[in-house]
PDB file of C-alpha atoms and ligand atoms in Angstrom:
ATOM      1  CA  MET A 292    -100.497 -69.186 101.186  1.00 63.00           C
ATOM      2  CA  PRO A 293    -101.952 -72.455 100.437  1.00 64.00           C
ATOM      3  CA  ASP A 294     -99.081 -74.761  99.479  1.00 71.00           C
ATOM      4  CA  ASN A 295    -100.556 -76.286  96.591  1.00 80.00           C
ATOM      5  CA  ILE A 296    -101.160 -73.235  94.541  1.00 80.00           C
ATOM      6  CA  SER A 297     -98.420 -73.731  91.838  1.00 80.00           C
ATOM      7  CA  GLN A 298    -100.470 -76.647  91.360  1.00 82.00           C
ATOM      8  CA  LEU A 299    -103.905 -75.092  90.696  1.00 80.00           C
ATOM      9  CA  ARG A 300    -104.412 -75.756  87.259  1.00 78.00           C
ATOM     10  CA  GLU A 301    -107.789 -75.949  85.344  1.00 75.00           C
ATOM     11  CA  ASP A 302    -107.980 -77.697  81.696  1.00 74.00           C
ATOM     12  CA  TYR A 303    -109.868 -75.682  79.305  1.00 74.00           C
ATOM     13  CA  ALA A 304    -110.679 -78.636  77.157  1.00 71.00           C
ATOM     14  CA  GLY A 305    -113.588 -78.372  74.837  1.00 72.00           C
ATOM     15  CA  HIS A 306    -113.410 -74.767  73.843  1.00 85.00           C
ATOM     16  CA  SER A 307    -112.022 -73.175  70.709  1.00 90.00           C
ATOM     17  CA  LEU A 308    -112.348 -70.242  68.496  1.00 94.00           C
ATOM     18  CA  HIS A 309    -112.146 -69.721  65.063  1.00 95.00           C
ATOM     19  CA  ARG A 310    -111.523 -66.867  62.423  1.00 96.00           C
ATOM     20  CA  LYS A 311    -114.940 -68.071  60.569  1.00 95.00           C
ATOM     21  CA  ASP A 312    -116.858 -67.710  64.430  1.00 92.00           C
ATOM     22  CA  LEU A 313    -116.065 -64.313  64.534  1.00 97.00           C
ATOM     23  CA  ASP A 314    -117.771 -61.143  63.636  1.00 97.00           C
ATOM     24  CA  PRO A 315    -116.023 -58.389  61.155  1.00 96.00           C
ATOM     25  CA  ASP A 316    -116.990 -56.042  64.079  1.00 97.00           C
ATOM     26  CA  PRO A 317    -115.491 -56.439  67.472  1.00 98.00           C
ATOM     27  CA  ILE A 318    -118.427 -54.407  69.207  1.00 98.00           C
ATOM     28  CA  THR A 319    -120.978 -57.063  67.652  1.00 98.00           C
ATOM     29  CA  GLN A 320    -118.682 -59.828  68.792  1.00 98.00           C
ATOM     30  CA  PHE A 321    -118.464 -58.464  72.409  1.00 98.00           C
ATOM     31  CA  GLN A 322    -122.223 -58.346  72.468  1.00 98.00           C
ATOM     32  CA  ARG A 323    -122.002 -61.968  71.690  1.00 97.00           C
ATOM     33  CA  TRP A 324    -119.778 -62.971  74.308  1.00 97.00           C
ATOM     34  CA  PHE A 325    -121.168 -60.813  76.828  1.00 97.00           C
ATOM     35  CA  THR A 326    -124.495 -62.118  76.252  1.00 96.00           C
ATOM     36  CA  GLN A 327    -122.979 -65.848  76.224  1.00 95.00           C
ATOM     37  CA  ALA A 328    -121.323 -64.541  79.905  1.00 96.00           C
ATOM     38  CA  GLN A 329    -124.601 -63.663  81.341  1.00 96.00           C
ATOM     39  CA  GLU A 330    -126.316 -67.024  80.046  1.00 95.00           C
ATOM     40  CA  LEU A 331    -123.565 -68.901  81.657  1.00 94.00           C
ATOM     41  CA  GLN A 332    -123.983 -67.246  84.800  1.00 96.00           C
ATOM     42  CA  VAL A 333    -120.625 -65.400  85.331  1.00 97.00           C
ATOM     43  CA  VAL A 334    -120.880 -62.992  88.471  1.00 97.00           C
ATOM     44  CA  GLU A 335    -120.992 -59.571  87.435  1.00 98.00           C
ATOM     45  CA  PRO A 336    -119.968 -60.024  83.942  1.00 98.00           C
ATOM     46  CA  ASN A 337    -119.891 -56.019  83.803  1.00 98.00           C
ATOM     47  CA  ALA A 338    -117.237 -55.554  86.216  1.00 98.00           C
ATOM     48  CA  LEU A 339    -113.719 -55.297  84.676  1.00 98.00           C
ATOM     49  CA  SER A 340    -110.358 -53.887  85.278  1.00 98.00           C
ATOM     50  CA  LEU A 341    -109.718 -50.249  84.497  1.00 99.00           C
ATOM     51  CA  ALA A 342    -106.049 -49.326  84.114  1.00 99.00           C
ATOM     52  CA  THR A 343    -104.735 -45.954  83.945  1.00 98.00           C
ATOM     53  CA  VAL A 344    -101.197 -44.573  84.227  1.00 98.00           C
ATOM     54  CA  ASP A 345    -100.106 -41.860  86.304  1.00 98.00           C
ATOM     55  CA  GLN A 346     -97.266 -39.134  85.509  1.00 97.00           C
ATOM     56  CA  ASP A 347     -94.489 -41.462  86.460  1.00 98.00           C
ATOM     57  CA  GLY A 348     -95.551 -43.554  84.014  1.00 97.00           C
ATOM     58  CA  GLN A 349     -96.723 -46.147  87.288  1.00 98.00           C
ATOM     59  CA  PRO A 350     -99.868 -48.031  86.164  1.00 98.00           C
ATOM     60  CA  TRP A 351    -102.789 -48.322  88.247  1.00 98.00           C
ATOM     61  CA  GLN A 352    -105.864 -50.632  88.382  1.00 98.00           C
ATOM     62  CA  ARG A 353    -109.219 -50.747  89.757  1.00 98.00           C
ATOM     63  CA  SER A 354    -112.706 -52.447  89.222  1.00 98.00           C
ATOM     64  CA  VAL A 355    -115.658 -50.398  87.878  1.00 98.00           C
ATOM     65  CA  LEU A 356    -118.669 -51.440  86.534  1.00 98.00           C
ATOM     66  CA  LEU A 357    -119.862 -51.267  82.768  1.00 98.00           C
ATOM     67  CA  LYS A 358    -122.788 -49.583  82.317  1.00 98.00           C
ATOM     68  CA  ALA A 359    -123.228 -49.020  78.567  1.00 98.00           C
ATOM     69  CA  TYR A 360    -121.554 -49.982  75.275  1.00 98.00           C
ATOM     70  CA  ASP A 361    -122.177 -49.471  71.388  1.00 97.00           C
ATOM     71  CA  GLN A 362    -120.296 -48.432  68.516  1.00 96.00           C
ATOM     72  CA  LYS A 363    -119.040 -45.312  70.420  1.00 97.00           C
ATOM     73  CA  GLY A 364    -117.284 -47.096  73.040  1.00 98.00           C
ATOM     74  CA  PHE A 365    -117.418 -48.440  76.521  1.00 98.00           C
ATOM     75  CA  VAL A 366    -119.000 -46.504  79.415  1.00 98.00           C
ATOM     76  CA  PHE A 367    -118.178 -46.282  83.423  1.00 98.00           C
ATOM     77  CA  PHE A 368    -119.048 -43.783  85.822  1.00 98.00           C
ATOM     78  CA  THR A 369    -117.033 -42.491  88.548  1.00 98.00           C
ATOM     79  CA  ASN A 370    -115.814 -39.775  90.190  1.00 98.00           C
ATOM     80  CA  PHE A 371    -114.453 -36.632  88.502  1.00 98.00           C
ATOM     81  CA  GLU A 372    -111.743 -35.942  91.025  1.00 98.00           C
ATOM     82  CA  SER A 373    -110.973 -39.434  91.927  1.00 98.00           C
ATOM     83  CA  ARG A 374    -107.079 -40.664  91.415  1.00 98.00           C
ATOM     84  CA  LYS A 375    -108.561 -42.356  88.458  1.00 98.00           C
ATOM     85  CA  ALA A 376    -109.936 -39.330  86.863  1.00 98.00           C
ATOM     86  CA  GLN A 377    -106.708 -37.295  87.513  1.00 98.00           C
ATOM     87  CA  GLN A 378    -104.826 -39.814  85.896  1.00 98.00           C
ATOM     88  CA  ILE A 379    -107.130 -39.804  82.783  1.00 98.00           C
ATOM     89  CA  ALA A 380    -106.949 -35.826  82.859  1.00 98.00           C
ATOM     90  CA  GLY A 381    -102.876 -36.396  82.904  1.00 98.00           C
ATOM     91  CA  ASN A 382    -102.858 -39.532  80.084  1.00 98.00           C
ATOM     92  CA  ALA A 383    -106.347 -40.174  78.331  1.00 98.00           C
ATOM     93  CA  ARG A 384    -104.710 -43.796  77.578  1.00 98.00           C
ATOM     94  CA  VAL A 385    -106.173 -46.548  79.163  1.00 98.00           C
ATOM     95  CA  SER A 386    -106.951 -50.129  79.117  1.00 98.00           C
ATOM     96  CA  LEU A 387    -109.783 -52.544  80.127  1.00 99.00           C
ATOM     97  CA  LEU A 388    -109.864 -56.168  80.691  1.00 99.00           C
ATOM     98  CA  PHE A 389    -113.100 -58.495  81.477  1.00 98.00           C
ATOM     99  CA  PRO A 390    -111.804 -61.365  83.619  1.00 98.00           C
ATOM    100  CA  TRP A 391    -114.304 -63.819  82.694  1.00 97.00           C
ATOM    101  CA  VAL A 392    -112.412 -66.508  84.556  1.00 96.00           C
ATOM    102  CA  SER A 393    -115.308 -69.190  85.040  1.00 95.00           C
ATOM    103  CA  ILE A 394    -116.033 -69.602  81.273  1.00 95.00           C
ATOM    104  CA  HIS A 395    -112.356 -69.446  80.650  1.00 95.00           C
ATOM    105  CA  ARG A 396    -112.190 -65.716  78.442  1.00 97.00           C
ATOM    106  CA  GLN A 397    -110.860 -62.542  78.599  1.00 98.00           C
ATOM    107  CA  VAL A 398    -111.464 -59.613  76.763  1.00 98.00           C
ATOM    108  CA  SER A 399    -108.949 -56.604  76.793  1.00 98.00           C
ATOM    109  CA  ILE A 400    -109.300 -53.547  75.323  1.00 98.00           C
ATOM    110  CA  THR A 401    -106.949 -50.389  74.843  1.00 98.00           C
ATOM    111  CA  GLY A 402    -108.342 -47.054  73.580  1.00 98.00           C
ATOM    112  CA  GLN A 403    -108.729 -43.246  74.938  1.00 98.00           C
ATOM    113  CA  ALA A 404    -111.090 -42.332  77.586  1.00 98.00           C
ATOM    114  CA  GLU A 405    -113.229 -39.101  77.574  1.00 98.00           C
ATOM    115  CA  LYS A 406    -115.834 -37.594  79.731  1.00 98.00           C
ATOM    116  CA  ILE A 407    -119.387 -38.235  78.338  1.00 98.00           C
ATOM    117  CA  PRO A 408    -121.891 -35.162  78.361  1.00 98.00           C
ATOM    118  CA  SER A 409    -123.306 -34.257  81.405  1.00 97.00           C
ATOM    119  CA  THR A 410    -126.841 -34.854  79.962  1.00 98.00           C
ATOM    120  CA  GLU A 411    -126.051 -38.540  79.039  1.00 98.00           C
ATOM    121  CA  SER A 412    -124.516 -39.098  82.586  1.00 98.00           C
ATOM    122  CA  LEU A 413    -128.219 -37.511  84.221  1.00 98.00           C
ATOM    123  CA  LYS A 414    -129.691 -39.712  82.275  1.00 98.00           C
ATOM    124  CA  TYR A 415    -127.934 -42.581  83.860  1.00 98.00           C
ATOM    125  CA  PHE A 416    -127.665 -41.096  87.179  1.00 97.00           C
ATOM    126  CA  VAL A 417    -131.327 -40.691  87.685  1.00 96.00           C
ATOM    127  CA  THR A 418    -131.943 -44.323  87.119  1.00 96.00           C
ATOM    128  CA  ARG A 419    -129.756 -45.011  90.199  1.00 96.00           C
ATOM    129  CA  PRO A 420    -131.249 -46.269  93.765  1.00 95.00           C
ATOM    130  CA  PHE A 421    -131.499 -42.877  96.620  1.00 95.00           C
ATOM    131  CA  GLY A 422    -128.192 -44.934  98.392  1.00 94.00           C
ATOM    132  CA  SER A 423    -126.254 -44.844  95.450  1.00 95.00           C
ATOM    133  CA  ARG A 424    -127.594 -41.101  94.276  1.00 96.00           C
ATOM    134  CA  ILE A 425    -126.482 -39.892  97.962  1.00 96.00           C
ATOM    135  CA  GLY A 426    -123.189 -42.126  97.736  1.00 95.00           C
ATOM    136  CA  ALA A 427    -121.850 -40.086  94.795  1.00 96.00           C
ATOM    137  CA  TRP A 428    -122.515 -36.903  96.749  1.00 96.00           C
ATOM    138  CA  ALA A 429    -121.162 -38.381 100.231  1.00 95.00           C
ATOM    139  CA  SER A 430    -117.980 -39.669  99.073  1.00 93.00           C
ATOM    140  CA  ASN A 431    -114.987 -37.499  98.217  1.00 95.00           C
ATOM    141  CA  GLN A 432    -113.449 -40.842  96.271  1.00 97.00           C
ATOM    142  CA  SER A 433    -109.846 -41.360  96.615  1.00 96.00           C
ATOM    143  CA  SER A 434    -109.062 -38.560  99.362  1.00 96.00           C
ATOM    144  CA  ILE A 435    -107.606 -39.833 102.748  1.00 97.00           C
ATOM    145  CA  ILE A 436    -110.361 -40.127 105.268  1.00 96.00           C
ATOM    146  CA  ALA A 437    -109.582 -40.140 109.112  1.00 96.00           C
ATOM    147  CA  SER A 438    -112.113 -42.718 110.063  1.00 97.00           C
ATOM    148  CA  ARG A 439    -115.530 -44.336 108.976  1.00 97.00           C
ATOM    149  CA  SER A 440    -117.642 -42.870 110.991  1.00 97.00           C
ATOM    150  CA  LEU A 441    -116.947 -39.415 109.070  1.00 96.00           C
ATOM    151  CA  LEU A 442    -118.247 -41.174 105.925  1.00 95.00           C
ATOM    152  CA  VAL A 443    -121.285 -42.461 107.816  1.00 96.00           C
ATOM    153  CA  ALA A 444    -121.689 -38.633 108.989  1.00 97.00           C
ATOM    154  CA  LYS A 445    -121.511 -37.244 105.786  1.00 96.00           C
ATOM    155  CA  LEU A 446    -123.872 -39.773 104.328  1.00 95.00           C
ATOM    156  CA  ASP A 447    -126.541 -38.835 106.656  1.00 96.00           C
ATOM    157  CA  GLU A 448    -125.989 -35.331 105.973  1.00 96.00           C
ATOM    158  CA  MET A 449    -126.440 -35.864 102.675  1.00 96.00           C
ATOM    159  CA  LYS A 450    -129.656 -38.012 103.218  1.00 95.00           C
ATOM    160  CA  ARG A 451    -130.990 -34.909 105.416  1.00 96.00           C
ATOM    161  CA  LYS A 452    -130.275 -32.578 102.720  1.00 96.00           C
ATOM    162  CA  PHE A 453    -132.017 -34.423  99.762  1.00 95.00           C
ATOM    163  CA  LYS A 454    -134.529 -36.386 101.962  1.00 92.00           C
ATOM    164  CA  SER A 455    -137.179 -35.208  98.942  1.00 90.00           C
ATOM    165  CA  GLY A 456    -135.782 -37.773  97.131  1.00 84.00           C
ATOM    166  CA  ASP A 457    -134.642 -35.496  94.397  1.00 92.00           C
ATOM    167  CA  VAL A 458    -130.827 -35.713  94.500  1.00 96.00           C
ATOM    168  CA  PRO A 459    -129.350 -33.684  91.566  1.00 96.00           C
ATOM    169  CA  LEU A 460    -126.095 -34.761  89.721  1.00 97.00           C
ATOM    170  CA  PRO A 461    -123.176 -33.918  91.198  1.00 98.00           C
ATOM    171  CA  SER A 462    -120.928 -31.650  89.061  1.00 97.00           C
ATOM    172  CA  PHE A 463    -117.980 -33.913  90.222  1.00 98.00           C
ATOM    173  CA  TRP A 464    -119.543 -37.208  89.057  1.00 98.00           C
ATOM    174  CA  GLY A 465    -119.903 -38.721  85.702  1.00 98.00           C
ATOM    175  CA  GLY A 466    -119.202 -41.232  82.898  1.00 98.00           C
ATOM    176  CA  TYR A 467    -116.168 -41.570  80.487  1.00 98.00           C
ATOM    177  CA  ARG A 468    -116.354 -43.419  77.210  1.00 98.00           C
ATOM    178  CA  ILE A 469    -113.416 -45.505  76.066  1.00 98.00           C
ATOM    179  CA  LYS A 470    -113.269 -45.752  72.210  1.00 97.00           C
ATOM    180  CA  PRO A 471    -111.674 -48.662  71.597  1.00 98.00           C
ATOM    181  CA  GLU A 472    -108.664 -49.098  69.369  1.00 97.00           C
ATOM    182  CA  THR A 473    -107.661 -52.598  69.894  1.00 98.00           C
ATOM    183  CA  ILE A 474    -109.900 -55.557  70.920  1.00 98.00           C
ATOM    184  CA  GLU A 475    -108.368 -58.733  72.150  1.00 98.00           C
ATOM    185  CA  PHE A 476    -110.651 -61.937  72.377  1.00 98.00           C
ATOM    186  CA  TRP A 477    -109.282 -64.866  74.546  1.00 98.00           C
ATOM    187  CA  GLN A 478    -110.803 -68.204  74.466  1.00 96.00           C
ATOM    188  CA  GLY A 479    -109.038 -71.023  76.853  1.00 94.00           C
ATOM    189  CA  GLY A 480    -108.601 -74.401  75.108  1.00 92.00           C
ATOM    190  CA  GLY A 481    -107.458 -77.863  75.739  1.00 85.00           C
ATOM    191  CA  ASN A 482    -103.880 -78.401  76.686  1.00 84.00           C
ATOM    192  CA  ARG A 483    -102.724 -74.854  76.746  1.00 83.00           C
ATOM    193  CA  VAL A 484    -103.944 -74.305  72.922  1.00 91.00           C
ATOM    194  CA  HIS A 485    -105.696 -71.072  73.397  1.00 95.00           C
ATOM    195  CA  ASP A 486    -106.785 -68.918  70.557  1.00 96.00           C
ATOM    196  CA  ARG A 487    -106.668 -65.252  70.873  1.00 98.00           C
ATOM    197  CA  PHE A 488    -107.773 -62.616  68.270  1.00 98.00           C
ATOM    198  CA  LEU A 489    -106.917 -59.153  67.984  1.00 98.00           C
ATOM    199  CA  TYR A 490    -109.065 -56.349  66.553  1.00 98.00           C
ATOM    200  CA  SER A 491    -106.902 -53.425  65.409  1.00 98.00           C
ATOM    201  CA  LYS A 492    -108.802 -50.426  64.048  1.00 94.00           C
ATOM    202  CA  ASP A 493    -107.647 -49.468  60.709  1.00 85.00           C
ATOM    203  CA  THR A 494    -107.646 -45.710  59.197  1.00 81.00           C
ATOM    204  CA  GLY A 495    -111.056 -45.713  58.298  1.00 79.00           C
ATOM    205  CA  THR A 496    -114.064 -47.639  60.421  1.00 81.00           C
ATOM    206  CA  ASP A 497    -112.484 -51.278  59.314  1.00 92.00           C
ATOM    207  CA  TRP A 498    -110.707 -53.597  62.017  1.00 97.00           C
ATOM    208  CA  THR A 499    -108.078 -55.778  61.089  1.00 97.00           C
ATOM    209  CA  ILE A 500    -108.253 -59.265  62.613  1.00 97.00           C
ATOM    210  CA  ASP A 501    -104.876 -60.984  63.555  1.00 98.00           C
ATOM    211  CA  ARG A 502    -104.519 -64.531  65.408  1.00 98.00           C
ATOM    212  CA  LEU A 503    -102.113 -64.107  68.124  1.00 98.00           C
ATOM    213  CA  SER A 504    -100.019 -66.917  69.646  1.00 97.00           C
ATOM    214  CA  PRO A 505    -100.875 -67.987  73.026  1.00 95.00           C
TER     215      PRO A 505
HETATM  216  C1  FMN B 800    -116.701 -55.266  91.315  1.00 64.98           C
HETATM  217  C2  FMN B 800    -116.594 -53.722  91.888  1.00 64.98           C
HETATM  218  C3  FMN B 800    -117.248 -52.879  91.045  1.00 64.98           C
HETATM  219  C4  FMN B 800    -116.930 -51.164  91.200  1.00 64.98           C
HETATM  220  N1  FMN B 800    -117.535 -50.354  90.448  1.00 64.98           N
HETATM  221  C5  FMN B 800    -116.942 -49.087  90.513  1.00 64.98           C
HETATM  222  C6  FMN B 800    -117.492 -47.942  89.506  1.00 64.98           C
HETATM  223  O1  FMN B 800    -118.297 -48.496  88.492  1.00 64.98           O
HETATM  224  N2  FMN B 800    -117.128 -46.785  89.574  1.00 64.98           N
HETATM  225  C7  FMN B 800    -116.515 -46.318  90.745  1.00 64.98           C
HETATM  226  O2  FMN B 800    -116.219 -45.379  90.724  1.00 64.98           O
HETATM  227  N3  FMN B 800    -115.537 -47.340  91.675  1.00 64.98           N
HETATM  228  C8  FMN B 800    -115.850 -48.428  91.439  1.00 64.98           C
HETATM  229  N4  FMN B 800    -115.659 -49.510  92.040  1.00 64.98           N
HETATM  230  C9  FMN B 800    -114.522 -49.081  93.367  1.00 64.98           C
HETATM  231  C10 FMN B 800    -113.426 -49.017  92.472  1.00 64.98           C
HETATM  232  O3  FMN B 800    -112.328 -50.186  92.297  1.00 64.98           O
HETATM  233  C11 FMN B 800    -112.141 -47.939  93.021  1.00 64.98           C
HETATM  234  O4  FMN B 800    -111.938 -48.426  94.421  1.00 64.98           O
HETATM  235  C12 FMN B 800    -112.518 -46.713  93.216  1.00 64.98           C
HETATM  236  O5  FMN B 800    -113.330 -46.219  92.007  1.00 64.98           O
HETATM  237  C13 FMN B 800    -111.717 -45.499  93.670  1.00 64.98           C
HETATM  238  O6  FMN B 800    -110.343 -45.511  92.709  1.00 64.98           O
HETATM  239  P1  FMN B 800    -109.394 -44.802  92.208  1.00 64.98           P
HETATM  240  O7  FMN B 800    -108.694 -44.334  93.679  1.00 64.98           O
HETATM  241  O8  FMN B 800    -108.279 -45.407  91.450  1.00 64.98           O
HETATM  242  O9  FMN B 800    -109.824 -43.607  91.589  1.00 64.98           O
HETATM  243  C14 FMN B 800    -115.906 -50.771  92.034  1.00 64.98           C
HETATM  244  C15 FMN B 800    -115.038 -51.821  92.607  1.00 64.98           C
HETATM  245  C16 FMN B 800    -115.932 -53.163  92.662  1.00 64.98           C
HETATM  246  C17 FMN B 800    -114.962 -54.418  93.532  1.00 64.98           C
END
């Protein structure tokens, strides 16, 4: 470990977030920040940490890529037999974190995950490059595998099988949509005076916005 790690400290001066800057709708606010993250060249701004909980209450996290979002929620794609999918089947409550560290921002979201219709998954699947579509078929995601060469062999087998280029959507692959219940926007400020705003879903369609202490 580098011995100066405890001294690594970035001052987030020059930025602040005020209630008047916020859109009443958190998805519109997210869209605004997502666009800025792209403009400011955050590396893979659609990469997020997805936290799920296993049957013992143990949280697990992994990165996934956001592929769509709108008023209905945030969508990512994965293997429906993976560890995360098994955990979601046992407990649909999940949490998402966009760690936009380079621009001193993060967005954290809680909500419930549900599978999207396979017609919707297919729409996205057909847009994936050949290698990614084949990859979905070749990997038994999260299962123990004895060697890398087995995976390569499986990929080769799938390449031969689907050499026409027509790769069907695997029944064990598709999207989840996370319907948000809370969305927090965090903006780093100077001298550790950070701004946090938490949107919480009211019973209707409205959202309550609270400022939280940093
Ligand atoms: C930047 C990045 C993006 C990733 N995107 C995805 C994704 O969109 N879907 C996915 O299933 N795995 C993705 N992965 C791999 C996951 O992090 C994880 O290893 C895999 O989904 C298995 O997780 P599980 O065993 O908890 O189910 C990504 C990894 C990284 C580092």
